[in-house]
Amino acid sequence: MRRRVVAGNWKMHGSTATIERLLDALIQLRAPQVDVLLFPPIAYLSAVIERVRGSELAVGAQNIHAESSGAFTGEVAAEMVKDLGATHVLVGHSERRRWFGETDAIVAQKFSAALRAGLVPILCVGETSEQRDEGCAEQAVMMQLDAVIAAVGVTALRRAMIAYEPVWAIGTGRSATPVDAQSMHSAIRARIRALDAMVADGMPILYGGSITPANAAALFGGADVDGGLVGGASLNAEQFENICKAA
């Protein structure tokens, strides 16, 4: 049976004081059979890792560079993140693709770098509102997925997760319906199953896109929806806990 996973992406939010208060509450969180992951801003990564040590929470990075070292001012290598004690990393988030020009090729390189360093990459895929309106949402998502499979091979996905995040539902208050989410998750799993059934059946696929306590249970009810990648609600301890319990 696949593990249920809920990941909180804090994006570029927080301060030492607000994060300490949030962690005070989250360390008490109990959600049996759910893996709870936190993705703080890189500036607070080390502090969060130390603060949650010994708890049931795991911590990951929001981004890494594709190279393990070099003259890349302002960047962070997967090996550095691993050295701090992080276990996971987001790869290809739609905001990285949109604002920082990350192509499918760059995302594939970062995915590979995460695996080399021993991190669990969470590959983010999703379509824009224009792509959905034009009827090519599934095609757009599969292109993003196929680029990574072509680079690392399908068996490498055994050490990874996928997060389906419809771009039009991120930070907008809009959310895919449970039917929409299940349909895309099913298509993603089918694509992988065509190459390796064991990988497909064991891989957690998360939904990301304006998840709230009110819609979490319905979204997570899909047979192929194994949890969520939560944005804004992960900054509120009570809301995040309720989403975890819904999973």
mmCIF file of C-alpha atoms in Angstrom:
data_model
loop_
_atom_site.group_PDB
_atom_site.id
_atom_site.type_symbol
_atom_site.label_atom_id
_atom_site.label_comp_id
_atom_site.label_asym_id
_atom_site.label_seq_id
_atom_site.Cartn_x
_atom_site.Cartn_y
_atom_site.Cartn_z
ATOM 1 C CA MET A 1 0.000 0.000 0.000
ATOM 2 C CA ARG A 2 1.335 3.448 -0.911
ATOM 3 C CA ARG A 3 2.223 5.826 1.888
ATOM 4 C CA ARG A 4 0.107 8.922 2.315
ATOM 5 C CA VAL A 5 2.143 12.117 2.152
ATOM 6 C CA VAL A 6 1.396 15.748 2.972
ATOM 7 C CA ALA A 7 4.077 18.323 2.200
ATOM 8 C CA GLY A 8 4.025 21.969 3.250
ATOM 9 C CA ASN A 9 5.729 24.365 0.844
ATOM 10 C CA TRP A 10 6.343 27.604 2.745
ATOM 11 C CA LYS A 11 7.702 29.346 -0.371
ATOM 12 C CA MET A 12 9.310 32.727 0.452
ATOM 13 C CA HIS A 13 7.451 33.285 3.704
ATOM 14 C CA GLY A 14 8.423 33.404 7.351
ATOM 15 C CA SER A 15 10.850 34.836 9.875
ATOM 16 C CA THR A 16 12.743 33.332 12.784
ATOM 17 C CA ALA A 17 9.934 34.261 15.140
ATOM 18 C CA THR A 18 6.995 33.108 12.997
ATOM 19 C CA ILE A 19 8.691 29.848 12.070
ATOM 20 C CA GLU A 20 9.484 29.064 15.701
ATOM 21 C CA ARG A 21 5.822 29.541 16.600
ATOM 22 C CA LEU A 22 4.697 27.405 13.679
ATOM 23 C CA LEU A 23 7.108 24.599 14.565
ATOM 24 C CA ASP A 24 6.070 24.659 18.211
ATOM 25 C CA ALA A 25 2.638 23.598 17.025
ATOM 26 C CA LEU A 26 3.639 21.287 14.184
ATOM 27 C CA ILE A 27 6.004 19.206 16.310
ATOM 28 C CA GLN A 28 2.938 18.136 18.271
ATOM 29 C CA LEU A 29 1.157 17.054 15.077
ATOM 30 C CA ARG A 30 0.039 13.439 15.033
ATOM 31 C CA ALA A 31 -1.212 11.993 11.750
ATOM 32 C CA PRO A 32 -0.768 8.210 11.816
ATOM 33 C CA GLN A 33 0.198 6.602 8.502
ATOM 34 C CA VAL A 34 0.918 9.988 6.923
ATOM 35 C CA ASP A 35 4.430 11.200 6.103
ATOM 36 C CA VAL A 36 4.556 14.931 6.861
ATOM 37 C CA LEU A 37 7.195 16.988 5.034
ATOM 38 C CA LEU A 38 8.164 20.638 5.476
ATOM 39 C CA PHE A 39 9.827 22.806 2.817
ATOM 40 C CA PRO A 40 11.028 26.058 4.429
ATOM 41 C CA PRO A 41 12.936 28.855 2.676
ATOM 42 C CA ILE A 42 16.603 27.922 2.274
ATOM 43 C CA ALA A 43 17.640 30.595 4.801
ATOM 44 C CA TYR A 44 15.846 28.668 7.559
ATOM 45 C CA LEU A 45 16.516 25.131 6.335
ATOM 46 C CA SER A 46 19.227 24.258 8.843
ATOM 47 C CA ALA A 47 17.339 25.762 11.784
ATOM 48 C CA VAL A 48 14.145 23.875 10.897
ATOM 49 C CA ILE A 49 16.019 20.592 10.525
ATOM 50 C CA GLU A 50 17.565 21.016 13.973
ATOM 51 C CA ARG A 51 14.265 22.080 15.534
ATOM 52 C CA VAL A 52 12.304 19.042 14.323
ATOM 53 C CA ARG A 53 15.054 16.497 14.966
ATOM 54 C CA GLY A 54 13.586 13.530 16.813
ATOM 55 C CA SER A 55 10.030 14.330 15.716
ATOM 56 C CA GLU A 56 7.948 12.655 13.022
ATOM 57 C CA LEU A 57 8.490 15.563 10.637
ATOM 58 C CA ALA A 58 10.873 15.440 7.669
ATOM 59 C CA VAL A 59 12.392 18.483 5.995
ATOM 60 C CA GLY A 60 13.293 19.234 2.397
ATOM 61 C CA ALA A 61 14.584 22.055 0.214
ATOM 62 C CA GLN A 62 12.477 24.049 -2.228
ATOM 63 C CA ASN A 63 15.172 24.060 -4.894
ATOM 64 C CA ILE A 64 18.684 22.889 -5.781
ATOM 65 C CA HIS A 65 21.223 23.519 -8.528
ATOM 66 C CA ALA A 66 21.959 20.823 -11.087
ATOM 67 C CA GLU A 67 25.706 20.901 -10.380
ATOM 68 C CA SER A 68 27.338 19.589 -7.207
ATOM 69 C CA SER A 69 29.736 22.554 -6.937
ATOM 70 C CA GLY A 70 31.087 25.475 -8.934
ATOM 71 C CA ALA A 71 30.998 29.218 -9.481
ATOM 72 C CA PHE A 72 27.237 29.600 -9.146
ATOM 73 C CA THR A 73 26.765 32.526 -6.792
ATOM 74 C CA GLY A 74 23.576 32.315 -4.761
ATOM 75 C CA GLU A 75 22.849 28.685 -5.620
ATOM 76 C CA VAL A 76 22.806 25.597 -3.395
ATOM 77 C CA ALA A 77 23.883 22.072 -4.326
ATOM 78 C CA ALA A 78 21.914 18.930 -3.563
ATOM 79 C CA GLU A 79 24.885 17.603 -1.626
ATOM 80 C CA MET A 80 24.836 20.690 0.621
ATOM 81 C CA VAL A 81 21.148 20.213 1.330
ATOM 82 C CA LYS A 82 21.743 16.559 2.117
ATOM 83 C CA ASP A 83 24.678 17.470 4.367
ATOM 84 C CA LEU A 84 22.387 19.667 6.464
ATOM 85 C CA GLY A 85 20.087 16.716 7.070
ATOM 86 C CA ALA A 86 17.327 17.354 4.529
ATOM 87 C CA THR A 87 15.720 14.293 2.980
ATOM 88 C CA HIS A 88 13.604 15.672 0.141
ATOM 89 C CA VAL A 89 13.624 18.405 -2.495
ATOM 90 C CA LEU A 90 11.023 19.981 -4.760
ATOM 91 C CA VAL A 91 11.992 19.861 -8.436
ATOM 92 C CA GLY A 92 10.305 21.756 -11.245
ATOM 93 C CA HIS A 93 7.741 23.679 -9.217
ATOM 94 C CA SER A 94 5.606 25.784 -11.552
ATOM 95 C CA GLU A 95 6.905 28.980 -9.972
ATOM 96 C CA ARG A 96 10.472 27.921 -10.785
ATOM 97 C CA ARG A 97 9.424 27.167 -14.351
ATOM 98 C CA ARG A 98 7.513 30.439 -14.725
ATOM 99 C CA TRP A 99 9.647 33.000 -12.904
ATOM 100 C CA PHE A 100 13.106 31.496 -13.338
ATOM 101 C CA GLY A 101 12.825 29.967 -16.787
ATOM 102 C CA GLU A 102 13.398 26.360 -15.783
ATOM 103 C CA THR A 103 12.884 24.175 -18.832
ATOM 104 C CA ASP A 104 12.027 20.492 -18.849
ATOM 105 C CA ALA A 105 15.714 19.791 -19.534
ATOM 106 C CA ILE A 106 16.853 21.809 -16.511
ATOM 107 C CA VAL A 107 14.255 20.126 -14.317
ATOM 108 C CA ALA A 108 15.486 16.721 -15.447
ATOM 109 C CA GLN A 109 19.067 17.702 -14.567
ATOM 110 C CA LYS A 110 17.997 18.817 -11.099
ATOM 111 C CA PHE A 111 16.011 15.616 -10.625
ATOM 112 C CA SER A 112 19.110 13.597 -11.472
ATOM 113 C CA ALA A 113 21.249 15.706 -9.122
ATOM 114 C CA ALA A 114 18.828 15.049 -6.267
ATOM 115 C CA LEU A 115 19.030 11.307 -6.799
ATOM 116 C CA ARG A 116 22.848 11.373 -6.921
ATOM 117 C CA ALA A 117 22.921 13.173 -3.587
ATOM 118 C CA GLY A 118 20.535 10.714 -1.958
ATOM 119 C CA LEU A 119 17.579 13.079 -1.747
ATOM 120 C CA VAL A 120 14.007 12.138 -2.612
ATOM 121 C CA PRO A 121 12.891 14.465 -5.425
ATOM 122 C CA ILE A 122 9.262 15.502 -5.691
ATOM 123 C CA LEU A 123 8.741 16.228 -9.370
ATOM 124 C CA CYS A 124 6.147 18.944 -9.904
ATOM 125 C CA VAL A 125 4.133 18.833 -13.123
ATOM 126 C CA GLY A 126 1.072 20.741 -14.239
ATOM 127 C CA GLU A 127 -0.684 22.690 -16.948
ATOM 128 C CA THR A 128 -1.542 26.371 -17.310
ATOM 129 C CA SER A 129 -5.075 27.675 -17.658
ATOM 130 C CA GLU A 130 -4.466 28.243 -21.383
ATOM 131 C CA GLN A 131 -3.359 24.643 -21.885
ATOM 132 C CA ARG A 132 -6.405 23.349 -20.043
ATOM 133 C CA ASP A 133 -8.774 25.604 -21.984
ATOM 134 C CA GLU A 134 -7.201 24.418 -25.245
ATOM 135 C CA GLY A 135 -7.778 20.799 -24.286
ATOM 136 C CA CYS A 136 -4.094 19.863 -24.042
ATOM 137 C CA ALA A 137 -3.673 19.688 -20.269
ATOM 138 C CA GLU A 138 -2.760 16.010 -20.241
ATOM 139 C CA GLN A 139 -0.332 16.445 -23.132
ATOM 140 C CA ALA A 140 1.454 19.264 -21.284
ATOM 141 C CA VAL A 141 1.794 17.226 -18.108
ATOM 142 C CA MET A 142 3.049 14.141 -19.930
ATOM 143 C CA MET A 143 5.717 16.167 -21.734
ATOM 144 C CA GLN A 144 7.071 17.314 -18.382
ATOM 145 C CA LEU A 145 7.013 13.782 -17.001
ATOM 146 C CA ASP A 146 8.502 12.203 -20.115
ATOM 147 C CA ALA A 147 11.465 14.608 -20.078
ATOM 148 C CA VAL A 148 12.518 13.302 -16.667
ATOM 149 C CA ILE A 149 11.923 9.647 -17.532
ATOM 150 C CA ALA A 150 13.999 10.059 -20.700
ATOM 151 C CA ALA A 151 16.858 11.512 -18.643
ATOM 152 C CA VAL A 152 16.965 9.132 -15.668
ATOM 153 C CA GLY A 153 14.906 6.081 -16.666
ATOM 154 C CA VAL A 154 11.617 4.953 -15.184
ATOM 155 C CA THR A 155 13.191 2.775 -12.466
ATOM 156 C CA ALA A 156 14.722 5.900 -10.908
ATOM 157 C CA LEU A 157 11.193 6.994 -10.044
ATOM 158 C CA ARG A 158 11.183 4.351 -7.307
ATOM 159 C CA ARG A 159 13.118 6.888 -5.244
ATOM 160 C CA ALA A 160 10.864 9.820 -6.058
ATOM 161 C CA MET A 161 7.366 11.261 -5.877
ATOM 162 C CA ILE A 162 5.275 13.311 -8.264
ATOM 163 C CA ALA A 163 3.130 16.325 -7.435
ATOM 164 C CA TYR A 164 0.426 17.306 -9.905
ATOM 165 C CA GLU A 165 -0.139 21.045 -9.529
ATOM 166 C CA PRO A 166 -2.503 22.667 -12.016
ATOM 167 C CA VAL A 167 -0.842 26.048 -12.424
ATOM 168 C CA TRP A 168 -4.174 27.829 -12.635
ATOM 169 C CA ALA A 169 -5.049 26.619 -9.126
ATOM 170 C CA ILE A 170 -1.896 27.743 -7.291
ATOM 171 C CA GLY A 171 -2.453 30.688 -5.004
ATOM 172 C CA THR A 172 -5.629 31.643 -6.840
ATOM 173 C CA GLY A 173 -8.194 30.180 -4.500
ATOM 174 C CA ARG A 174 -9.353 27.968 -7.349
ATOM 175 C CA SER A 175 -8.885 24.237 -7.022
ATOM 176 C CA ALA A 176 -9.292 21.335 -9.371
ATOM 177 C CA THR A 177 -12.368 19.298 -8.608
ATOM 178 C CA PRO A 178 -11.810 15.860 -7.080
ATOM 179 C CA VAL A 179 -12.746 14.407 -10.473
ATOM 180 C CA ASP A 180 -10.189 16.617 -12.245
ATOM 181 C CA ALA A 181 -7.465 15.652 -9.792
ATOM 182 C CA GLN A 182 -8.173 11.923 -9.940
ATOM 183 C CA SER A 183 -8.340 11.981 -13.732
ATOM 184 C CA MET A 184 -4.875 13.530 -14.105
ATOM 185 C CA HIS A 185 -3.358 11.410 -11.353
ATOM 186 C CA SER A 186 -4.728 8.302 -13.040
ATOM 187 C CA ALA A 187 -3.247 9.402 -16.373
ATOM 188 C CA ILE A 188 0.161 10.002 -14.773
ATOM 189 C CA ARG A 189 0.148 6.598 -13.098
ATOM 190 C CA ALA A 190 -0.957 4.931 -16.333
ATOM 191 C CA ARG A 191 1.925 6.563 -18.198
ATOM 192 C CA ILE A 192 4.402 5.149 -15.707
ATOM 193 C CA ARG A 193 2.654 1.773 -15.520
ATOM 194 C CA ALA A 194 3.103 1.348 -19.254
ATOM 195 C CA LEU A 195 6.847 1.326 -18.577
ATOM 196 C CA ASP A 196 7.028 -0.315 -15.140
ATOM 197 C CA ALA A 197 3.979 -1.490 -13.215
ATOM 198 C CA MET A 198 5.811 -1.896 -9.903
ATOM 199 C CA VAL A 199 7.105 1.663 -9.992
ATOM 200 C CA ALA A 200 3.668 3.001 -10.903
ATOM 201 C CA ASP A 201 1.867 1.131 -8.154
ATOM 202 C CA GLY A 202 4.347 2.180 -5.468
ATOM 203 C CA MET A 203 4.826 5.839 -6.319
ATOM 204 C CA PRO A 204 2.984 8.483 -4.282
ATOM 205 C CA ILE A 205 1.355 11.115 -6.489
ATOM 206 C CA LEU A 206 0.369 14.259 -4.613
ATOM 207 C CA TYR A 207 -2.098 16.965 -5.552
ATOM 208 C CA GLY A 208 -1.079 20.607 -5.198
ATOM 209 C CA GLY A 209 -3.253 23.631 -5.837
ATOM 210 C CA SER A 210 -5.216 25.621 -3.231
ATOM 211 C CA ILE A 211 -5.736 22.747 -0.815
ATOM 212 C CA THR A 212 -7.722 23.736 2.257
ATOM 213 C CA PRO A 213 -9.205 21.831 5.206
ATOM 214 C CA ALA A 214 -12.577 22.206 3.489
ATOM 215 C CA ASN A 215 -11.621 20.434 0.235
ATOM 216 C CA ALA A 216 -8.763 18.168 1.349
ATOM 217 C CA ALA A 217 -10.808 15.070 2.173
ATOM 218 C CA ALA A 218 -12.637 15.156 -1.158
ATOM 219 C CA LEU A 219 -9.426 15.701 -3.143
ATOM 220 C CA PHE A 220 -7.605 12.941 -1.281
ATOM 221 C CA GLY A 221 -10.495 10.559 -1.880
ATOM 222 C CA GLY A 222 -9.340 9.734 -5.403
ATOM 223 C CA ALA A 223 -7.833 6.286 -5.802
ATOM 224 C CA ASP A 224 -4.650 7.723 -7.293
ATOM 225 C CA VAL A 225 -4.361 10.803 -5.062
ATOM 226 C CA ASP A 226 -1.925 9.935 -2.287
ATOM 227 C CA GLY A 227 -1.785 13.239 -0.441
ATOM 228 C CA GLY A 228 -0.981 16.847 -1.128
ATOM 229 C CA LEU A 229 1.601 19.542 -1.700
ATOM 230 C CA VAL A 230 0.164 22.383 0.363
ATOM 231 C CA GLY A 231 1.022 26.058 -0.078
ATOM 232 C CA GLY A 232 -0.625 28.841 1.909
ATOM 233 C CA ALA A 233 -2.472 26.570 4.326
ATOM 234 C CA SER A 234 0.823 25.030 5.454
ATOM 235 C CA LEU A 235 1.704 28.333 7.152
ATOM 236 C CA ASN A 236 -1.243 27.910 9.521
ATOM 237 C CA ALA A 237 -0.640 25.099 12.003
ATOM 238 C CA GLU A 238 -4.321 24.328 12.587
ATOM 239 C CA GLN A 239 -5.201 24.267 8.901
ATOM 240 C CA PHE A 240 -2.159 22.169 8.016
ATOM 241 C CA GLU A 241 -2.902 19.677 10.782
ATOM 242 C CA ASN A 242 -6.492 19.292 9.565
ATOM 243 C CA ILE A 243 -5.250 18.659 6.025
ATOM 244 C CA CYS A 244 -2.834 16.036 7.325
ATOM 245 C CA LYS A 245 -5.631 14.342 9.231
ATOM 246 C CA ALA A 246 -7.781 14.387 6.075
ATOM 247 C CA ALA A 247 -5.042 12.413 4.326
#
